[in-house]
Amino acid sequence: MPRLSVNVNKVATIRNSRGGHVPSVTAAVRVCVAAGAPGITVHPRADGRHITLADVREVAAELAPLTGRVEYNIEGDPREDLMTLVCEVRADQATLVPVMPGERTSQAGWRLDTPQAHLRRVIDRLHEAGVRVSLFVDPEPPAIDWAASLGADRVELYTEPYARAFEQGDPARAAALARYTGAATHAHARGLGVNAGHDLDLENLPLFTTVPHVLEVSIGHALISRALFTGLERAVREYIDAAAGPDAAG
């Protein structure tokens, strides 16, 4: 079954809306880990609107005693300051994502016409630091082949199209599942690990777990939104159960 990596960005968003240190990102990480989360994700953007570079270091220090038990995944565009920090803290995984000017959240995987030289250098640098590299891609074989050609270890399949299809009912769900199953199978055949993320929630996640070869799902917005009503520990446990598949989720 896929491992859950909890994205704690929204905790930082709430904190930054007021200033100060409340709610604490590291306290949220402790709750997630205590609830059984096997992974923590942060996505520090250049404008610092939620997770900051200081947060990245503090979360790294929080997770350092748990190396080998809880994975630390840092998402972001391959800008110099962030890549230097990823290597400094030696995250378990770096998920490289494209950023469009003015976007609120990620809107698509990497374009296949993206210049490759810089990305190759970044991937080589991360590998030298012992960091696993995942590239955020659309669920299509050409995008997966592109990631493989760059030397990535994994791909993260962009799942917003699946989430929108899920809302439309059974025929659309079946077509989306077939699309993602094909993409995951292709990635596995190319020797790539498969992650997934974006707009997965308690309703659509159990069905998505029937896609083969998915190792990890990264979930933030929906989980933290749920936590506002149920508490963070309970929300994490619910998502761990949902990631176990339709039978476990009931």
PDB file of C-alpha atoms in Angstrom:
ATOM      1  CA  MET A   1       0.000   0.000   0.000  1.00  0.00           C
ATOM      2  CA  PRO A   2       1.219   3.585  -0.558  1.00  0.00           C
ATOM      3  CA  ARG A   3       2.952   5.361   2.298  1.00  0.00           C
ATOM      4  CA  LEU A   4       1.433   8.653   3.409  1.00  0.00           C
ATOM      5  CA  SER A   5       3.588  11.765   3.429  1.00  0.00           C
ATOM      6  CA  VAL A   6       1.801  14.605   5.221  1.00  0.00           C
ATOM      7  CA  ASN A   7       2.368  18.018   3.670  1.00  0.00           C
ATOM      8  CA  VAL A   8       2.417  20.558   6.527  1.00  0.00           C
ATOM      9  CA  ASN A   9       2.448  23.695   4.361  1.00  0.00           C
ATOM     10  CA  LYS A  10      -1.023  24.777   5.453  1.00  0.00           C
ATOM     11  CA  VAL A  11       0.062  24.858   9.092  1.00  0.00           C
ATOM     12  CA  ALA A  12       2.646  27.448   8.080  1.00  0.00           C
ATOM     13  CA  THR A  13       0.023  29.326   6.046  1.00  0.00           C
ATOM     14  CA  ILE A  14      -2.123  29.796   9.154  1.00  0.00           C
ATOM     15  CA  ARG A  15       0.896  30.864  11.213  1.00  0.00           C
ATOM     16  CA  ASN A  16       2.050  33.357   8.605  1.00  0.00           C
ATOM     17  CA  SER A  17      -1.401  34.934   8.348  1.00  0.00           C
ATOM     18  CA  ARG A  18      -0.917  36.260  11.889  1.00  0.00           C
ATOM     19  CA  GLY A  19       2.848  36.266  12.336  1.00  0.00           C
ATOM     20  CA  GLY A  20       4.748  34.765  15.230  1.00  0.00           C
ATOM     21  CA  HIS A  21       5.133  31.071  15.873  1.00  0.00           C
ATOM     22  CA  VAL A  22       1.585  29.760  16.337  1.00  0.00           C
ATOM     23  CA  PRO A  23       0.644  27.218  15.137  1.00  0.00           C
ATOM     24  CA  SER A  24       4.048  25.579  15.274  1.00  0.00           C
ATOM     25  CA  VAL A  25       5.089  23.617  12.199  1.00  0.00           C
ATOM     26  CA  THR A  26       7.419  21.400  14.205  1.00  0.00           C
ATOM     27  CA  ALA A  27       4.672  20.693  16.746  1.00  0.00           C
ATOM     28  CA  ALA A  28       2.431  19.646  13.853  1.00  0.00           C
ATOM     29  CA  VAL A  29       5.202  17.359  12.588  1.00  0.00           C
ATOM     30  CA  ARG A  30       5.425  15.732  16.023  1.00  0.00           C
ATOM     31  CA  VAL A  31       1.682  15.070  16.051  1.00  0.00           C
ATOM     32  CA  CYS A  32       1.778  13.587  12.543  1.00  0.00           C
ATOM     33  CA  VAL A  33       4.661  11.286  13.447  1.00  0.00           C
ATOM     34  CA  ALA A  34       3.007  10.224  16.708  1.00  0.00           C
ATOM     35  CA  ALA A  35      -0.135   9.370  14.720  1.00  0.00           C
ATOM     36  CA  GLY A  36       1.905   7.042  12.526  1.00  0.00           C
ATOM     37  CA  ALA A  37       2.716   9.148   9.460  1.00  0.00           C
ATOM     38  CA  PRO A  38       5.710   7.561   7.716  1.00  0.00           C
ATOM     39  CA  GLY A  39       6.558  10.734   5.807  1.00  0.00           C
ATOM     40  CA  ILE A  40       6.559  14.540   6.072  1.00  0.00           C
ATOM     41  CA  THR A  41       6.513  16.870   3.070  1.00  0.00           C
ATOM     42  CA  VAL A  42       7.255  20.598   2.875  1.00  0.00           C
ATOM     43  CA  HIS A  43       7.146  22.838  -0.186  1.00  0.00           C
ATOM     44  CA  PRO A  44       8.994  26.113   0.447  1.00  0.00           C
ATOM     45  CA  ARG A  45       8.234  28.629  -2.262  1.00  0.00           C
ATOM     46  CA  ALA A  46      10.506  31.518  -3.170  1.00  0.00           C
ATOM     47  CA  ASP A  47       8.058  34.081  -1.741  1.00  0.00           C
ATOM     48  CA  GLY A  48       7.966  32.325   1.658  1.00  0.00           C
ATOM     49  CA  ARG A  49       4.188  32.458   1.791  1.00  0.00           C
ATOM     50  CA  HIS A  50       3.959  29.305   3.876  1.00  0.00           C
ATOM     51  CA  ILE A  51       6.955  27.071   4.650  1.00  0.00           C
ATOM     52  CA  THR A  52      10.133  29.103   5.040  1.00  0.00           C
ATOM     53  CA  LEU A  53      13.733  28.054   4.686  1.00  0.00           C
ATOM     54  CA  ALA A  54      14.023  28.272   8.476  1.00  0.00           C
ATOM     55  CA  ASP A  55      11.119  25.817   8.728  1.00  0.00           C
ATOM     56  CA  VAL A  56      12.981  23.421   6.432  1.00  0.00           C
ATOM     57  CA  ARG A  57      15.920  23.342   8.838  1.00  0.00           C
ATOM     58  CA  GLU A  58      13.717  23.031  11.931  1.00  0.00           C
ATOM     59  CA  VAL A  59      11.735  20.136  10.469  1.00  0.00           C
ATOM     60  CA  ALA A  60      15.005  18.470   9.477  1.00  0.00           C
ATOM     61  CA  ALA A  61      16.240  18.730  13.061  1.00  0.00           C
ATOM     62  CA  GLU A  62      12.921  17.346  14.343  1.00  0.00           C
ATOM     63  CA  LEU A  63      13.112  14.345  12.031  1.00  0.00           C
ATOM     64  CA  ALA A  64      16.851  13.675  12.359  1.00  0.00           C
ATOM     65  CA  PRO A  65      16.433  11.191  15.262  1.00  0.00           C
ATOM     66  CA  LEU A  66      13.850   9.333  13.141  1.00  0.00           C
ATOM     67  CA  THR A  67      16.074   8.718  10.116  1.00  0.00           C
ATOM     68  CA  GLY A  68      15.093   5.441   8.506  1.00  0.00           C
ATOM     69  CA  ARG A  69      11.646   5.544  10.077  1.00  0.00           C
ATOM     70  CA  VAL A  70      10.102   8.808   8.820  1.00  0.00           C
ATOM     71  CA  GLU A  71      11.020  10.145   5.383  1.00  0.00           C
ATOM     72  CA  TYR A  72      11.579  13.836   4.762  1.00  0.00           C
ATOM     73  CA  ASN A  73      10.434  15.017   1.331  1.00  0.00           C
ATOM     74  CA  ILE A  74      11.174  18.562   0.187  1.00  0.00           C
ATOM     75  CA  GLU A  75       9.236  19.766  -2.847  1.00  0.00           C
ATOM     76  CA  GLY A  76      10.086  22.792  -4.898  1.00  0.00           C
ATOM     77  CA  ASP A  77      11.443  24.331  -8.038  1.00  0.00           C
ATOM     78  CA  PRO A  78      15.152  23.713  -8.655  1.00  0.00           C
ATOM     79  CA  ARG A  79      16.315  27.175  -7.606  1.00  0.00           C
ATOM     80  CA  GLU A  80      19.803  27.549  -6.161  1.00  0.00           C
ATOM     81  CA  ASP A  81      18.959  28.511  -2.563  1.00  0.00           C
ATOM     82  CA  LEU A  82      16.515  25.638  -2.143  1.00  0.00           C
ATOM     83  CA  MET A  83      18.756  23.015  -3.731  1.00  0.00           C
ATOM     84  CA  THR A  84      21.644  24.116  -1.506  1.00  0.00           C
ATOM     85  CA  LEU A  85      19.391  23.701   1.528  1.00  0.00           C
ATOM     86  CA  VAL A  86      18.097  20.295   0.420  1.00  0.00           C
ATOM     87  CA  CYS A  87      21.690  19.092   0.176  1.00  0.00           C
ATOM     88  CA  GLU A  88      22.570  20.718   3.507  1.00  0.00           C
ATOM     89  CA  VAL A  89      19.810  18.960   5.451  1.00  0.00           C
ATOM     90  CA  ARG A  90      20.153  15.777   3.366  1.00  0.00           C
ATOM     91  CA  ALA A  91      16.452  15.219   2.835  1.00  0.00           C
ATOM     92  CA  ASP A  92      15.438  11.688   1.977  1.00  0.00           C
ATOM     93  CA  GLN A  93      13.759  12.905  -1.195  1.00  0.00           C
ATOM     94  CA  ALA A  94      13.582  16.031  -3.321  1.00  0.00           C
ATOM     95  CA  THR A  95      10.506  16.369  -5.512  1.00  0.00           C
ATOM     96  CA  LEU A  96      11.257  18.837  -8.279  1.00  0.00           C
ATOM     97  CA  VAL A  97       8.197  20.700  -9.512  1.00  0.00           C
ATOM     98  CA  PRO A  98       7.722  23.408 -12.131  1.00  0.00           C
ATOM     99  CA  VAL A  99       6.480  26.791 -10.974  1.00  0.00           C
ATOM    100  CA  MET A 100       4.364  29.137 -13.078  1.00  0.00           C
ATOM    101  CA  PRO A 101       4.367  32.879 -12.259  1.00  0.00           C
ATOM    102  CA  GLY A 102       1.460  33.820 -10.015  1.00  0.00           C
ATOM    103  CA  GLU A 103       0.228  30.272  -9.403  1.00  0.00           C
ATOM    104  CA  ARG A 104      -1.454  29.430  -6.088  1.00  0.00           C
ATOM    105  CA  THR A 105      -0.539  25.779  -6.337  1.00  0.00           C
ATOM    106  CA  SER A 106       1.007  23.409  -8.851  1.00  0.00           C
ATOM    107  CA  GLN A 107      -1.031  23.251 -12.060  1.00  0.00           C
ATOM    108  CA  ALA A 108       0.711  20.631 -14.189  1.00  0.00           C
ATOM    109  CA  GLY A 109       3.755  18.450 -14.469  1.00  0.00           C
ATOM    110  CA  TRP A 110       6.990  19.476 -16.150  1.00  0.00           C
ATOM    111  CA  ARG A 111       6.711  20.549 -19.768  1.00  0.00           C
ATOM    112  CA  LEU A 112       8.634  18.236 -22.042  1.00  0.00           C
ATOM    113  CA  ASP A 113      10.294  21.181 -23.776  1.00  0.00           C
ATOM    114  CA  THR A 114      11.888  22.318 -20.500  1.00  0.00           C
ATOM    115  CA  PRO A 115      15.643  22.804 -21.045  1.00  0.00           C
ATOM    116  CA  GLN A 116      17.315  19.705 -19.674  1.00  0.00           C
ATOM    117  CA  ALA A 117      20.877  20.796 -18.918  1.00  0.00           C
ATOM    118  CA  HIS A 118      20.038  22.633 -15.677  1.00  0.00           C
ATOM    119  CA  LEU A 119      17.772  19.864 -14.418  1.00  0.00           C
ATOM    120  CA  ARG A 120      20.439  17.244 -15.126  1.00  0.00           C
ATOM    121  CA  ARG A 121      22.975  19.224 -13.103  1.00  0.00           C
ATOM    122  CA  VAL A 122      20.527  19.613 -10.231  1.00  0.00           C
ATOM    123  CA  ILE A 123      19.664  15.908 -10.224  1.00  0.00           C
ATOM    124  CA  ASP A 124      23.350  14.953 -10.277  1.00  0.00           C
ATOM    125  CA  ARG A 125      24.035  17.341  -7.392  1.00  0.00           C
ATOM    126  CA  LEU A 126      21.192  15.902  -5.319  1.00  0.00           C
ATOM    127  CA  HIS A 127      22.375  12.372  -5.994  1.00  0.00           C
ATOM    128  CA  GLU A 128      25.880  13.297  -4.850  1.00  0.00           C
ATOM    129  CA  ALA A 129      24.333  14.451  -1.562  1.00  0.00           C
ATOM    130  CA  GLY A 130      22.511  11.134  -1.195  1.00  0.00           C
ATOM    131  CA  VAL A 131      19.066  12.583  -1.940  1.00  0.00           C
ATOM    132  CA  ARG A 132      16.508  10.579  -3.935  1.00  0.00           C
ATOM    133  CA  VAL A 133      14.985  12.619  -6.770  1.00  0.00           C
ATOM    134  CA  SER A 134      11.377  12.578  -7.936  1.00  0.00           C
ATOM    135  CA  LEU A 135      10.031  14.650 -10.829  1.00  0.00           C
ATOM    136  CA  PHE A 136       6.443  15.942 -10.832  1.00  0.00           C
ATOM    137  CA  VAL A 137       4.882  14.817 -14.121  1.00  0.00           C
ATOM    138  CA  ASP A 138       1.576  14.412 -15.873  1.00  0.00           C
ATOM    139  CA  PRO A 139       0.362  10.782 -16.067  1.00  0.00           C
ATOM    140  CA  GLU A 140       1.532  10.200 -19.625  1.00  0.00           C
ATOM    141  CA  PRO A 141       4.243   7.862 -20.986  1.00  0.00           C
ATOM    142  CA  PRO A 142       6.182  10.645 -22.791  1.00  0.00           C
ATOM    143  CA  ALA A 143       6.477  12.606 -19.532  1.00  0.00           C
ATOM    144  CA  ILE A 144       7.653   9.500 -17.723  1.00  0.00           C
ATOM    145  CA  ASP A 145      10.201   8.735 -20.428  1.00  0.00           C
ATOM    146  CA  TRP A 146      11.442  12.330 -20.150  1.00  0.00           C
ATOM    147  CA  ALA A 147      11.931  11.913 -16.386  1.00  0.00           C
ATOM    148  CA  ALA A 148      13.772   8.645 -16.874  1.00  0.00           C
ATOM    149  CA  SER A 149      16.089  10.232 -19.441  1.00  0.00           C
ATOM    150  CA  LEU A 150      17.106  12.862 -16.874  1.00  0.00           C
ATOM    151  CA  GLY A 151      18.151  10.256 -14.322  1.00  0.00           C
ATOM    152  CA  ALA A 152      15.284  10.678 -11.844  1.00  0.00           C
ATOM    153  CA  ASP A 153      14.669   7.927  -9.311  1.00  0.00           C
ATOM    154  CA  ARG A 154      10.916   8.418  -9.144  1.00  0.00           C
ATOM    155  CA  VAL A 155       8.061  10.336 -10.677  1.00  0.00           C
ATOM    156  CA  GLU A 156       5.216  11.961  -8.793  1.00  0.00           C
ATOM    157  CA  LEU A 157       2.048  11.649 -10.846  1.00  0.00           C
ATOM    158  CA  TYR A 158      -0.036  14.837 -10.838  1.00  0.00           C
ATOM    159  CA  THR A 159      -3.433  13.662  -9.586  1.00  0.00           C
ATOM    160  CA  GLU A 160      -5.715  16.689  -9.925  1.00  0.00           C
ATOM    161  CA  PRO A 161      -7.145  15.272 -13.200  1.00  0.00           C
ATOM    162  CA  TYR A 162      -7.995  12.076 -11.330  1.00  0.00           C
ATOM    163  CA  ALA A 163      -9.677  14.065  -8.538  1.00  0.00           C
ATOM    164  CA  ARG A 164     -11.827  16.006 -11.016  1.00  0.00           C
ATOM    165  CA  ALA A 165     -12.762  12.785 -12.848  1.00  0.00           C
ATOM    166  CA  PHE A 166     -13.694  11.135  -9.553  1.00  0.00           C
ATOM    167  CA  GLU A 167     -16.245  13.899  -8.933  1.00  0.00           C
ATOM    168  CA  GLN A 168     -17.957  13.107 -12.250  1.00  0.00           C
ATOM    169  CA  GLY A 169     -18.976   9.547 -11.389  1.00  0.00           C
ATOM    170  CA  ASP A 170     -18.198   6.011 -12.461  1.00  0.00           C
ATOM    171  CA  PRO A 171     -17.441   6.281 -16.210  1.00  0.00           C
ATOM    172  CA  ALA A 172     -15.014   9.163 -15.691  1.00  0.00           C
ATOM    173  CA  ARG A 173     -13.478   7.421 -12.682  1.00  0.00           C
ATOM    174  CA  ALA A 174     -12.868   4.251 -14.668  1.00  0.00           C
ATOM    175  CA  ALA A 175     -11.225   6.179 -17.497  1.00  0.00           C
ATOM    176  CA  ALA A 176      -8.993   8.081 -15.037  1.00  0.00           C
ATOM    177  CA  LEU A 177      -7.991   4.896 -13.257  1.00  0.00           C
ATOM    178  CA  ALA A 178      -7.032   3.334 -16.574  1.00  0.00           C
ATOM    179  CA  ARG A 179      -4.935   6.396 -17.435  1.00  0.00           C
ATOM    180  CA  TYR A 180      -3.084   6.370 -14.111  1.00  0.00           C
ATOM    181  CA  THR A 181      -2.688   2.597 -14.131  1.00  0.00           C
ATOM    182  CA  GLY A 182      -1.064   2.837 -17.549  1.00  0.00           C
ATOM    183  CA  ALA A 183       1.228   5.630 -16.406  1.00  0.00           C
ATOM    184  CA  ALA A 184       2.274   3.846 -13.220  1.00  0.00           C
ATOM    185  CA  THR A 185       2.860   0.594 -15.069  1.00  0.00           C
ATOM    186  CA  HIS A 186       4.971   2.391 -17.658  1.00  0.00           C
ATOM    187  CA  ALA A 187       7.025   4.124 -14.957  1.00  0.00           C
ATOM    188  CA  HIS A 188       7.598   0.838 -13.166  1.00  0.00           C
ATOM    189  CA  ALA A 189       8.734  -0.765 -16.425  1.00  0.00           C
ATOM    190  CA  ARG A 190      11.218   2.091 -16.891  1.00  0.00           C
ATOM    191  CA  GLY A 191      12.668   1.368 -13.451  1.00  0.00           C
ATOM    192  CA  LEU A 192      11.153   4.420 -11.784  1.00  0.00           C
ATOM    193  CA  GLY A 193       9.439   4.487  -8.413  1.00  0.00           C
ATOM    194  CA  VAL A 194       5.949   5.987  -8.445  1.00  0.00           C
ATOM    195  CA  ASN A 195       4.614   8.673  -6.104  1.00  0.00           C
ATOM    196  CA  ALA A 196       1.379  10.624  -6.471  1.00  0.00           C
ATOM    197  CA  GLY A 197      -0.154  13.807  -5.175  1.00  0.00           C
ATOM    198  CA  HIS A 198      -2.466  16.786  -5.601  1.00  0.00           C
ATOM    199  CA  ASP A 199      -6.132  16.961  -4.548  1.00  0.00           C
ATOM    200  CA  LEU A 200      -6.249  13.454  -3.120  1.00  0.00           C
ATOM    201  CA  ASP A 201      -8.681  13.210  -0.204  1.00  0.00           C
ATOM    202  CA  LEU A 202     -10.581  10.739   1.957  1.00  0.00           C
ATOM    203  CA  GLU A 203     -13.205  10.175  -0.725  1.00  0.00           C
ATOM    204  CA  ASN A 204     -11.006   9.586  -3.750  1.00  0.00           C
ATOM    205  CA  LEU A 205      -7.875   8.119  -2.145  1.00  0.00           C
ATOM    206  CA  PRO A 206      -9.122   4.564  -1.427  1.00  0.00           C
ATOM    207  CA  LEU A 207      -9.981   3.985  -5.088  1.00  0.00           C
ATOM    208  CA  PHE A 208      -6.710   5.541  -6.229  1.00  0.00           C
ATOM    209  CA  THR A 209      -4.772   2.994  -4.175  1.00  0.00           C
ATOM    210  CA  THR A 210      -5.866   0.345  -6.696  1.00  0.00           C
ATOM    211  CA  VAL A 211      -3.395   1.923  -9.148  1.00  0.00           C
ATOM    212  CA  PRO A 212      -0.391  -0.433  -9.096  1.00  0.00           C
ATOM    213  CA  HIS A 213       3.181   0.373  -8.062  1.00  0.00           C
ATOM    214  CA  VAL A 214       2.362   3.579  -6.119  1.00  0.00           C
ATOM    215  CA  LEU A 215       4.859   3.880  -3.271  1.00  0.00           C
ATOM    216  CA  GLU A 216       3.864   7.194  -1.710  1.00  0.00           C
ATOM    217  CA  VAL A 217       1.043   9.736  -1.711  1.00  0.00           C
ATOM    218  CA  SER A 218       1.662  13.295  -0.563  1.00  0.00           C
ATOM    219  CA  ILE A 219      -1.402  14.986   0.925  1.00  0.00           C
ATOM    220  CA  GLY A 220      -1.660  18.375   2.581  1.00  0.00           C
ATOM    221  CA  HIS A 221      -4.586  20.677   1.903  1.00  0.00           C
ATOM    222  CA  ALA A 222      -7.380  18.137   2.336  1.00  0.00           C
ATOM    223  CA  LEU A 223      -5.782  16.541   5.395  1.00  0.00           C
ATOM    224  CA  ILE A 224      -5.148  19.802   7.243  1.00  0.00           C
ATOM    225  CA  SER A 225      -8.645  21.009   6.310  1.00  0.00           C
ATOM    226  CA  ARG A 226     -10.059  17.823   7.830  1.00  0.00           C
ATOM    227  CA  ALA A 227      -7.914  18.357  10.914  1.00  0.00           C
ATOM    228  CA  LEU A 228      -9.645  21.684  11.610  1.00  0.00           C
ATOM    229  CA  PHE A 229     -12.770  19.701  12.507  1.00  0.00           C
ATOM    230  CA  THR A 230     -11.410  16.381  13.787  1.00  0.00           C
ATOM    231  CA  GLY A 231      -7.972  17.207  15.143  1.00  0.00           C
ATOM    232  CA  LEU A 232      -4.661  16.546  13.425  1.00  0.00           C
ATOM    233  CA  GLU A 233      -3.900  13.173  14.989  1.00  0.00           C
ATOM    234  CA  ARG A 234      -7.261  11.733  13.999  1.00  0.00           C
ATOM    235  CA  ALA A 235      -7.016  13.173  10.478  1.00  0.00           C
ATOM    236  CA  VAL A 236      -3.600  11.590   9.950  1.00  0.00           C
ATOM    237  CA  ARG A 237      -4.890   8.216  11.146  1.00  0.00           C
ATOM    238  CA  GLU A 238      -7.886   8.479   8.825  1.00  0.00           C
ATOM    239  CA  TYR A 239      -5.618   9.152   5.852  1.00  0.00           C
ATOM    240  CA  ILE A 240      -3.302   6.294   6.771  1.00  0.00           C
ATOM    241  CA  ASP A 241      -6.354   4.028   6.779  1.00  0.00           C
ATOM    242  CA  ALA A 242      -7.537   5.432   3.439  1.00  0.00           C
ATOM    243  CA  ALA A 243      -4.091   4.824   1.924  1.00  0.00           C
ATOM    244  CA  ALA A 244      -4.445   1.156   2.941  1.00  0.00           C
ATOM    245  CA  GLY A 245      -7.125   0.752   0.263  1.00  0.00           C
ATOM    246  CA  PRO A 246     -10.902   0.404  -0.154  1.00  0.00           C
ATOM    247  CA  ASP A 247     -11.323  -2.514   2.232  1.00  0.00           C
ATOM    248  CA  ALA A 248      -9.436  -0.866   5.079  1.00  0.00           C
ATOM    249  CA  ALA A 249     -11.174   2.463   4.496  1.00  0.00           C
ATOM    250  CA  GLY A 250     -14.575   0.797   4.680  1.00  0.00           C
TER     251      GLY A 250
END
